[in-house]
mmCIF file of C-alpha atoms and ligand atoms in Angstrom:
data_model
loop_
_atom_site.group_PDB
_atom_site.id
_atom_site.type_symbol
_atom_site.label_atom_id
_atom_site.label_comp_id
_atom_site.label_asym_id
_atom_site.label_seq_id
_atom_site.Cartn_x
_atom_site.Cartn_y
_atom_site.Cartn_z
ATOM 1 C CA MET A 1 110.128 95.424 129.678
ATOM 2 C CA GLY A 2 112.863 97.625 128.212
ATOM 3 C CA ALA A 3 115.072 99.921 130.254
ATOM 4 C CA ILE A 4 112.924 103.001 129.783
ATOM 5 C CA GLU A 5 109.681 101.656 128.442
ATOM 6 C CA GLY A 6 106.698 103.861 129.159
ATOM 7 C CA GLN A 7 108.891 106.879 129.846
ATOM 8 C CA LYS A 8 109.150 108.323 126.364
ATOM 9 C CA THR A 9 107.349 111.589 125.769
ATOM 10 C CA ALA A 10 105.575 112.517 122.573
ATOM 11 C CA LEU A 11 108.040 113.686 119.973
ATOM 12 C CA VAL A 12 107.996 117.353 119.202
ATOM 13 C CA GLU A 13 110.136 118.500 116.353
ATOM 14 C CA LYS A 14 113.633 119.329 117.463
ATOM 15 C CA GLY A 15 117.133 119.371 116.082
ATOM 16 C CA ASN A 16 119.205 116.216 115.919
ATOM 17 C CA ILE A 17 121.664 114.903 118.477
ATOM 18 C CA LEU A 18 125.165 115.137 116.997
ATOM 19 C CA LEU A 19 128.007 113.255 118.700
ATOM 20 C CA VAL A 20 131.606 114.145 117.857
ATOM 21 C CA GLY A 21 134.435 111.721 118.637
ATOM 22 C CA LEU A 22 135.775 108.236 118.054
ATOM 23 C CA CYS A 23 134.308 105.200 116.317
ATOM 24 C CA CYS A 24 136.406 102.055 116.469
ATOM 25 C CA ILE A 25 136.101 98.293 116.537
ATOM 26 C CA ASP A 26 136.026 96.401 119.815
ATOM 27 C CA GLU A 27 137.258 92.853 119.794
ATOM 28 C CA VAL A 28 135.601 91.468 122.895
ATOM 29 C CA ASN A 29 137.055 88.406 124.631
ATOM 30 C CA ILE A 30 135.165 86.847 127.506
ATOM 31 C CA VAL A 31 137.054 85.069 130.252
ATOM 32 C CA LYS A 32 136.146 83.548 133.607
ATOM 33 C CA LYS A 33 139.136 85.012 135.390
ATOM 34 C CA TYR A 34 141.465 87.858 134.467
ATOM 35 C CA PRO A 35 144.851 86.316 133.597
ATOM 36 C CA ASN A 36 148.148 86.806 135.339
ATOM 37 C CA GLU A 37 150.920 88.221 133.209
ATOM 38 C CA ASP A 38 152.847 85.613 131.194
ATOM 39 C CA SER A 39 150.148 82.968 131.550
ATOM 40 C CA GLU A 40 147.719 81.251 129.187
ATOM 41 C CA THR A 41 143.977 81.639 129.475
ATOM 42 C CA ARG A 42 141.010 80.154 127.640
ATOM 43 C CA ILE A 43 138.674 82.679 125.998
ATOM 44 C CA PHE A 44 135.252 81.077 126.021
ATOM 45 C CA GLU A 45 133.507 83.542 123.760
ATOM 46 C CA LYS A 46 134.580 86.359 121.452
ATOM 47 C CA TYR A 47 132.948 88.806 119.047
ATOM 48 C CA LEU A 48 133.590 92.021 117.168
ATOM 49 C CA THR A 49 131.408 95.011 117.855
ATOM 50 C CA LEU A 50 131.268 98.727 117.309
ATOM 51 C CA GLY A 51 133.216 100.648 119.944
ATOM 52 C CA GLY A 52 134.496 104.085 120.865
ATOM 53 C CA ASN A 53 132.873 106.459 123.321
ATOM 54 C CA VAL A 54 130.839 108.360 120.795
ATOM 55 C CA ALA A 55 129.824 105.279 118.824
ATOM 56 C CA ASN A 56 128.638 103.625 122.038
ATOM 57 C CA SER A 57 126.662 106.691 123.130
ATOM 58 C CA ALA A 58 125.179 106.879 119.630
ATOM 59 C CA VAL A 59 124.150 103.204 119.657
ATOM 60 C CA VAL A 60 122.191 103.811 122.853
ATOM 61 C CA ALA A 61 120.678 107.155 121.820
ATOM 62 C CA ARG A 62 119.749 105.659 118.440
ATOM 63 C CA GLN A 63 117.564 103.100 120.186
ATOM 64 C CA LEU A 64 115.622 105.975 121.729
ATOM 65 C CA THR A 65 115.340 108.304 118.730
ATOM 66 C CA SER A 66 116.195 108.167 115.056
ATOM 67 C CA GLN A 67 117.626 111.703 115.231
ATOM 68 C CA VAL A 68 121.214 110.702 115.983
ATOM 69 C CA GLN A 69 124.256 111.684 113.952
ATOM 70 C CA VAL A 70 127.935 111.027 114.447
ATOM 71 C CA CYS A 71 130.855 113.164 113.316
ATOM 72 C CA ALA A 72 133.932 110.939 113.441
ATOM 73 C CA SER A 73 137.104 110.464 111.474
ATOM 74 C CA LEU A 74 136.150 107.449 109.312
ATOM 75 C CA PRO A 75 138.458 105.308 107.178
ATOM 76 C CA ILE A 76 136.015 104.574 104.386
ATOM 77 C CA ALA A 77 138.045 101.725 102.933
ATOM 78 C CA ASN A 78 137.309 99.594 105.998
ATOM 79 C CA PRO A 79 134.137 97.648 105.261
ATOM 80 C CA GLN A 80 133.920 96.235 108.783
ATOM 81 C CA LEU A 81 133.569 99.558 110.577
ATOM 82 C CA THR A 82 131.164 100.890 107.953
ATOM 83 C CA ALA A 83 129.051 97.730 108.225
ATOM 84 C CA LEU A 84 128.881 98.025 112.023
ATOM 85 C CA LEU A 85 127.816 101.664 111.817
ATOM 86 C CA ASP A 86 125.214 100.843 109.164
ATOM 87 C CA ALA A 87 123.868 97.952 111.217
ATOM 88 C CA ALA A 88 123.426 100.330 114.161
ATOM 89 C CA LYS A 89 121.574 102.713 111.776
ATOM 90 C CA ILE A 90 123.863 105.577 112.717
ATOM 91 C CA ASP A 91 123.877 108.544 110.394
ATOM 92 C CA THR A 92 127.496 109.365 109.543
ATOM 93 C CA THR A 93 126.881 111.959 106.833
ATOM 94 C CA LEU A 94 128.613 114.618 108.964
ATOM 95 C CA SER A 95 131.711 112.463 109.498
ATOM 96 C CA ILE A 96 135.093 113.174 107.960
ATOM 97 C CA PRO A 97 135.975 110.455 105.437
ATOM 98 C CA ARG A 98 139.589 109.249 105.303
ATOM 99 C CA THR A 99 140.135 108.058 101.776
ATOM 100 C CA ASP A 100 143.747 106.876 101.986
ATOM 101 C CA PRO A 101 143.443 103.070 101.809
ATOM 102 C CA LYS A 102 146.340 102.775 104.252
ATOM 103 C CA THR A 103 144.301 104.440 106.999
ATOM 104 C CA GLU A 104 143.796 102.038 109.876
ATOM 105 C CA VAL A 105 140.742 101.574 112.045
ATOM 106 C CA PRO A 106 141.482 101.871 115.748
ATOM 107 C CA VAL A 107 140.845 98.540 117.447
ATOM 108 C CA SER A 108 140.407 97.778 121.125
ATOM 109 C CA THR A 109 141.133 94.359 122.489
ATOM 110 C CA CYS A 110 138.723 94.101 125.405
ATOM 111 C CA ILE A 111 138.888 91.461 128.111
ATOM 112 C CA LEU A 112 135.598 90.984 129.902
ATOM 113 C CA ASN A 113 135.778 89.075 133.116
ATOM 114 C CA GLU A 114 132.195 87.996 133.581
ATOM 115 C CA THR A 115 132.786 86.754 137.106
ATOM 116 C CA ALA A 116 134.158 90.038 138.430
ATOM 117 C CA GLY A 117 132.217 92.198 135.983
ATOM 118 C CA SER A 118 135.437 94.000 135.026
ATOM 119 C CA ARG A 119 136.490 95.152 131.585
ATOM 120 C CA THR A 120 140.088 95.751 130.584
ATOM 121 C CA VAL A 121 140.778 97.611 127.357
ATOM 122 C CA PHE A 122 143.962 97.565 125.256
ATOM 123 C CA HIS A 123 143.467 100.273 122.681
ATOM 124 C CA TYR A 124 145.344 100.302 119.389
ATOM 125 C CA ARG A 125 145.093 103.800 118.000
ATOM 126 C CA GLY A 126 146.755 103.143 114.623
ATOM 127 C CA ASN A 127 147.297 105.937 112.122
ATOM 128 C CA LEU A 128 143.759 107.283 111.879
ATOM 129 C CA PRO A 129 143.985 111.085 111.901
ATOM 130 C CA GLU A 130 141.893 112.950 114.437
ATOM 131 C CA ILE A 131 139.394 115.521 113.188
ATOM 132 C CA GLU A 132 141.038 118.879 112.564
ATOM 133 C CA ALA A 133 139.176 121.952 113.781
ATOM 134 C CA ASP A 134 139.151 123.352 110.220
ATOM 135 C CA GLU A 135 137.605 120.215 108.815
ATOM 136 C CA PHE A 136 134.973 120.232 111.515
ATOM 137 C CA VAL A 137 134.118 123.870 110.902
ATOM 138 C CA ARG A 138 133.808 123.327 107.143
ATOM 139 C CA ARG A 139 131.577 120.302 107.609
ATOM 140 C CA VAL A 140 129.444 121.260 110.593
ATOM 141 C CA VAL A 141 129.579 124.934 111.503
ATOM 142 C CA LYS A 142 127.253 126.290 108.859
ATOM 143 C CA ASP A 143 123.640 127.361 108.933
ATOM 144 C CA GLU A 144 122.214 124.457 106.944
ATOM 145 C CA VAL A 145 123.777 121.962 109.390
ATOM 146 C CA LEU A 146 123.744 123.606 112.822
ATOM 147 C CA SER A 147 120.203 124.918 112.463
ATOM 148 C CA LYS A 148 119.124 121.256 112.401
ATOM 149 C CA VAL A 149 121.158 120.224 115.458
ATOM 150 C CA GLY A 150 119.514 120.427 118.881
ATOM 151 C CA TRP A 151 122.387 118.972 120.888
ATOM 152 C CA ILE A 152 126.073 118.588 120.128
ATOM 153 C CA HIS A 153 128.257 116.421 122.306
ATOM 154 C CA PHE A 154 132.051 116.293 122.201
ATOM 155 C CA GLU A 155 134.100 113.369 123.444
ATOM 156 C CA GLY A 156 136.996 114.668 125.548
ATOM 157 C CA ARG A 157 139.869 113.852 123.175
ATOM 158 C CA ASN A 158 141.803 115.563 120.433
ATOM 159 C CA PHE A 159 142.349 118.497 122.750
ATOM 160 C CA ASP A 160 144.416 120.581 120.347
ATOM 161 C CA HIS A 161 141.353 120.985 118.168
ATOM 162 C CA LEU A 162 138.477 120.506 120.549
ATOM 163 C CA GLU A 163 138.524 123.959 122.053
ATOM 164 C CA THR A 164 138.201 125.626 118.657
ATOM 165 C CA MET A 165 135.389 123.277 117.651
ATOM 166 C CA MET A 166 133.391 124.056 120.779
ATOM 167 C CA GLN A 167 134.118 127.749 120.517
ATOM 168 C CA LYS A 168 132.966 127.907 116.886
ATOM 169 C CA VAL A 169 129.670 126.216 117.702
ATOM 170 C CA ARG A 170 129.160 128.625 120.581
ATOM 171 C CA GLU A 171 129.949 131.608 118.323
ATOM 172 C CA TRP A 172 127.524 130.339 115.695
ATOM 173 C CA ARG A 173 124.833 130.054 118.332
ATOM 174 C CA HIS A 174 125.533 133.547 119.616
ATOM 175 C CA GLY A 175 125.660 135.028 116.098
ATOM 176 C CA ASN A 176 122.270 133.489 115.338
ATOM 177 C CA SER A 177 120.767 134.413 118.732
ATOM 178 C CA ARG A 178 119.897 130.773 119.387
ATOM 179 C CA GLN A 179 119.934 128.600 122.487
ATOM 180 C CA GLU A 180 120.691 125.484 120.470
ATOM 181 C CA PRO A 181 122.559 123.348 119.870
ATOM 182 C CA VAL A 182 123.134 122.634 123.538
ATOM 183 C CA ILE A 183 126.874 121.917 123.910
ATOM 184 C CA SER A 184 128.095 119.059 126.086
ATOM 185 C CA VAL A 185 131.547 117.621 126.654
ATOM 186 C CA GLU A 186 132.902 114.582 128.402
ATOM 187 C CA PHE A 187 135.914 114.707 130.713
ATOM 188 C CA GLU A 188 136.997 111.129 131.062
ATOM 189 C CA LYS A 189 140.501 110.554 129.790
ATOM 190 C CA ILE A 190 143.103 111.376 132.368
ATOM 191 C CA ARG A 191 145.873 112.047 129.911
ATOM 192 C CA ASP A 192 146.030 115.725 128.945
ATOM 193 C CA PHE A 193 143.506 116.593 131.567
ATOM 194 C CA ASN A 194 144.801 120.100 132.032
ATOM 195 C CA TYR A 195 142.776 121.118 129.013
ATOM 196 C CA PHE A 196 139.641 120.999 131.056
ATOM 197 C CA GLU A 197 140.021 124.626 132.126
ATOM 198 C CA ARG A 198 139.876 125.781 128.535
ATOM 199 C CA LEU A 199 136.959 123.592 127.534
ATOM 200 C CA THR A 200 134.715 124.156 130.550
ATOM 201 C CA GLN A 201 133.862 127.696 129.513
ATOM 202 C CA HIS A 202 132.354 126.571 126.200
ATOM 203 C CA ALA A 203 130.077 123.869 127.596
ATOM 204 C CA ASP A 204 126.472 123.917 128.816
ATOM 205 C CA VAL A 205 126.651 120.368 130.150
ATOM 206 C CA ILE A 206 129.737 118.523 131.404
ATOM 207 C CA PHE A 207 129.967 114.792 132.015
ATOM 208 C CA MET A 208 132.897 114.083 134.305
ATOM 209 C CA SER A 209 134.097 110.616 135.203
ATOM 210 C CA LYS A 210 135.053 109.618 138.721
ATOM 211 C CA ASP A 211 138.569 108.742 137.553
ATOM 212 C CA PHE A 212 139.016 112.153 136.019
ATOM 213 C CA ALA A 213 137.845 113.901 139.191
ATOM 214 C CA LYS A 214 140.016 111.741 141.436
ATOM 215 C CA ASN A 215 143.053 112.362 139.268
ATOM 216 C CA LYS A 216 142.458 116.079 139.496
ATOM 217 C CA GLY A 217 142.625 115.656 143.258
ATOM 218 C CA TRP A 218 138.925 116.259 143.946
ATOM 219 C CA GLY A 219 137.982 113.837 146.674
ATOM 220 C CA ASP A 220 134.273 113.642 145.978
ATOM 221 C CA ALA A 221 131.702 114.614 143.409
ATOM 222 C CA GLY A 222 130.739 117.749 145.348
ATOM 223 C CA ALA A 223 134.287 119.112 145.211
ATOM 224 C CA ALA A 224 134.562 118.230 141.527
ATOM 225 C CA ILE A 225 131.306 119.957 140.648
ATOM 226 C CA GLU A 226 132.307 123.070 142.600
ATOM 227 C CA ALA A 227 135.656 123.220 140.791
ATOM 228 C CA LEU A 228 134.045 123.025 137.365
ATOM 229 C CA LYS A 229 131.447 125.644 138.240
ATOM 230 C CA LYS A 230 134.189 127.992 139.426
ATOM 231 C CA GLU A 231 136.164 127.471 136.249
ATOM 232 C CA HIS A 232 133.096 128.079 134.133
ATOM 233 C CA ALA A 233 132.303 131.284 136.015
ATOM 234 C CA LYS A 234 135.718 132.733 135.109
ATOM 235 C CA ALA A 235 134.783 133.059 131.450
ATOM 236 C CA ALA A 236 133.337 136.483 130.754
ATOM 237 C CA SER A 237 130.713 135.082 128.386
ATOM 238 C CA SER A 238 129.455 132.386 130.697
ATOM 239 C CA ASP A 239 126.529 132.268 133.027
ATOM 240 C CA ALA A 240 127.770 129.765 135.594
ATOM 241 C CA SER A 241 124.300 129.120 136.947
ATOM 242 C CA ASN A 242 123.320 127.590 133.594
ATOM 243 C CA LEU A 243 126.054 124.976 133.620
ATOM 244 C CA LYS A 244 124.959 121.414 134.324
ATOM 245 C CA VAL A 245 127.606 119.076 135.712
ATOM 246 C CA ILE A 246 127.000 115.335 135.811
ATOM 247 C CA CYS A 247 129.308 112.931 137.626
ATOM 248 C CA PRO A 248 128.686 109.198 137.529
ATOM 249 C CA TRP A 249 130.456 107.985 140.688
ATOM 250 C CA GLY A 250 130.712 104.214 140.376
ATOM 251 C CA GLU A 251 129.004 102.184 143.034
ATOM 252 C CA GLN A 252 127.743 105.363 144.740
ATOM 253 C CA GLY A 253 125.539 106.243 141.784
ATOM 254 C CA VAL A 254 125.375 109.600 140.041
ATOM 255 C CA TYR A 255 125.761 113.151 141.282
ATOM 256 C CA GLY A 256 124.706 116.176 139.311
ATOM 257 C CA GLN A 257 124.034 119.845 139.652
ATOM 258 C CA ALA A 258 121.940 122.035 137.404
ATOM 259 C CA ASN A 259 120.992 125.309 139.024
ATOM 260 C CA GLY A 260 120.210 124.204 142.523
ATOM 261 C CA ASP A 261 121.524 121.760 145.043
ATOM 262 C CA ILE A 262 123.583 118.739 144.134
ATOM 263 C CA ILE A 263 121.341 115.819 143.291
ATOM 264 C CA HIS A 264 122.251 112.238 144.090
ATOM 265 C CA VAL A 265 120.780 109.215 142.348
ATOM 266 C CA PRO A 266 121.893 105.996 144.050
ATOM 267 C CA ALA A 267 123.283 103.184 141.952
ATOM 268 C CA GLU A 268 120.937 100.308 141.165
ATOM 269 C CA LYS A 269 122.101 96.990 142.486
ATOM 270 C CA VAL A 270 122.648 94.647 139.568
ATOM 271 C CA ASN A 271 124.785 91.637 138.854
ATOM 272 C CA VAL A 272 127.430 93.203 136.607
ATOM 273 C CA VAL A 273 128.338 90.968 133.687
ATOM 274 C CA ASP A 274 129.596 93.563 131.201
ATOM 275 C CA SER A 275 130.588 97.115 132.067
ATOM 276 C CA LEU A 276 132.239 97.827 128.692
ATOM 277 C CA GLY A 277 130.869 101.143 127.465
ATOM 278 C CA ALA A 278 128.618 101.647 130.509
ATOM 279 C CA GLY A 279 129.794 105.252 130.922
ATOM 280 C CA ASP A 280 129.170 105.969 127.231
ATOM 281 C CA CYS A 281 125.774 104.360 127.576
ATOM 282 C CA PHE A 282 124.994 106.634 130.522
ATOM 283 C CA ILE A 283 125.955 109.679 128.445
ATOM 284 C CA GLY A 284 123.903 108.576 125.427
ATOM 285 C CA ALA A 285 120.801 108.012 127.551
ATOM 286 C CA CYS A 286 121.284 111.205 129.582
ATOM 287 C CA ILE A 287 121.694 113.368 126.493
ATOM 288 C CA TRP A 288 118.598 111.796 124.998
ATOM 289 C CA ALA A 289 116.590 112.381 128.178
ATOM 290 C CA LEU A 290 117.626 116.033 128.544
ATOM 291 C CA TRP A 291 117.176 116.638 124.812
ATOM 292 C CA ASN A 292 113.761 115.020 125.061
ATOM 293 C CA GLY A 293 112.702 117.511 127.716
ATOM 294 C CA TYR A 294 112.942 115.542 130.946
ATOM 295 C CA GLU A 295 113.718 117.532 134.084
ATOM 296 C CA PHE A 296 117.319 117.241 135.241
ATOM 297 C CA PRO A 297 116.742 114.801 138.165
ATOM 298 C CA LYS A 298 114.530 112.583 136.018
ATOM 299 C CA ALA A 299 117.114 112.561 133.217
ATOM 300 C CA LEU A 300 119.807 111.399 135.668
ATOM 301 C CA GLU A 301 117.489 108.700 136.947
ATOM 302 C CA ILE A 302 116.709 107.458 133.438
ATOM 303 C CA ALA A 303 120.397 107.423 132.421
ATOM 304 C CA ASN A 304 121.338 105.661 135.654
ATOM 305 C CA HIS A 305 118.729 103.000 134.995
ATOM 306 C CA VAL A 306 119.741 102.484 131.358
ATOM 307 C CA ALA A 307 123.418 102.153 132.382
ATOM 308 C CA ALA A 308 122.534 99.675 135.143
ATOM 309 C CA THR A 309 120.453 97.630 132.701
ATOM 310 C CA LYS A 310 123.415 97.639 130.342
ATOM 311 C CA CYS A 311 125.812 96.392 133.039
ATOM 312 C CA ALA A 312 123.550 93.452 133.788
ATOM 313 C CA GLN A 313 123.628 92.280 130.155
ATOM 314 C CA ARG A 314 126.174 91.808 127.411
ATOM 315 C CA GLY A 315 126.499 94.580 124.861
ATOM 316 C CA LEU A 316 124.453 97.668 124.162
ATOM 317 C CA GLN A 317 121.350 96.262 122.520
ATOM 318 C CA ASN A 318 117.748 96.288 123.783
ATOM 319 C CA LEU A 319 118.147 99.353 125.977
ATOM 320 C CA ASN A 320 115.028 101.174 124.828
HETATM 321 C C1 LIG B 401 134.510 102.133 126.121
HETATM 322 C C2 LIG B 401 135.279 102.396 124.852
HETATM 323 C C3 LIG B 401 135.428 101.177 123.994
HETATM 324 C C4 LIG B 401 136.617 101.563 123.179
HETATM 325 C C5 LIG B 401 137.483 102.348 124.162
HETATM 326 C C6 LIG B 401 138.173 103.486 123.486
HETATM 327 O O1 LIG B 401 134.311 103.317 126.841
HETATM 328 O O2 LIG B 401 134.659 103.420 124.103
HETATM 329 O O3 LIG B 401 134.298 100.848 123.224
HETATM 330 O O4 LIG B 401 137.276 100.503 122.659
HETATM 331 O O5 LIG B 401 136.603 102.831 125.148
HETATM 332 O O6 LIG B 401 138.888 104.264 124.401
#
């Protein structure tokens, strides 16, 4: 039985899910025990796989619907990355191709300790340019594209350009008197986290990691949700009561608030063998569930279950 078998609703026609952010390659190394510095350790299994927050969320969402697109900065001369994206059947037609053959693919060296269930990531960024706001606007913010997008999600990175991207989508929506695409953003990376104030106002849905919240000095999910709601309310154009905030909180489960009380979905107890990309998996499943019309508490429950199923297995396959 798959993670969400029997829970899918009948498909009604709706715009695609578009995910904007990073695609990279993960070189996964599996060990029995995380090594001490300056020691030698036997890797007992290794493989290359698609990685990056948005790619991971897309891999999961793509198992639940075919209507998934990714807008990423893509070095087209790298056959490995292209092959991984093709194998995952991810539509990259809205991505920004990097044609310079010297453009590198970002690669993460990931150490999975199967005994502890931990994952440690060493990320090599390389020289791949981020997406510029202008490029994004030319490619995505036009009637023939955005009218076919039901949900647009932004990975929290590339902060110099992200605000403009979100703002332009919001302006397009307003100018066309539409409710869609729904705009979501992820606050996960703790570097540059002061940008959150500027991004919050443009979002309808915010995914906030526990690490992010803790680093901002918010002791629990309730305080973090309150802070985001307050920030959102400051923007003249925003209706704070419409903001949904979703906070996966590790072993405590998930907290979220739509327009009522804070909801808590307890974590499922599983034997964690691979937590690499679990947060991205949660986001992919949650976006799918909300996009697919599930009520907020049910969507959190589904995403929680898909992420738990993922943690109990290697990789991101067979999550539908
Ligand atoms: C997991 C992940 C990996 C990737 C790294 C990039 O969340 O997306 O797949 O290598 O983070 O930061």
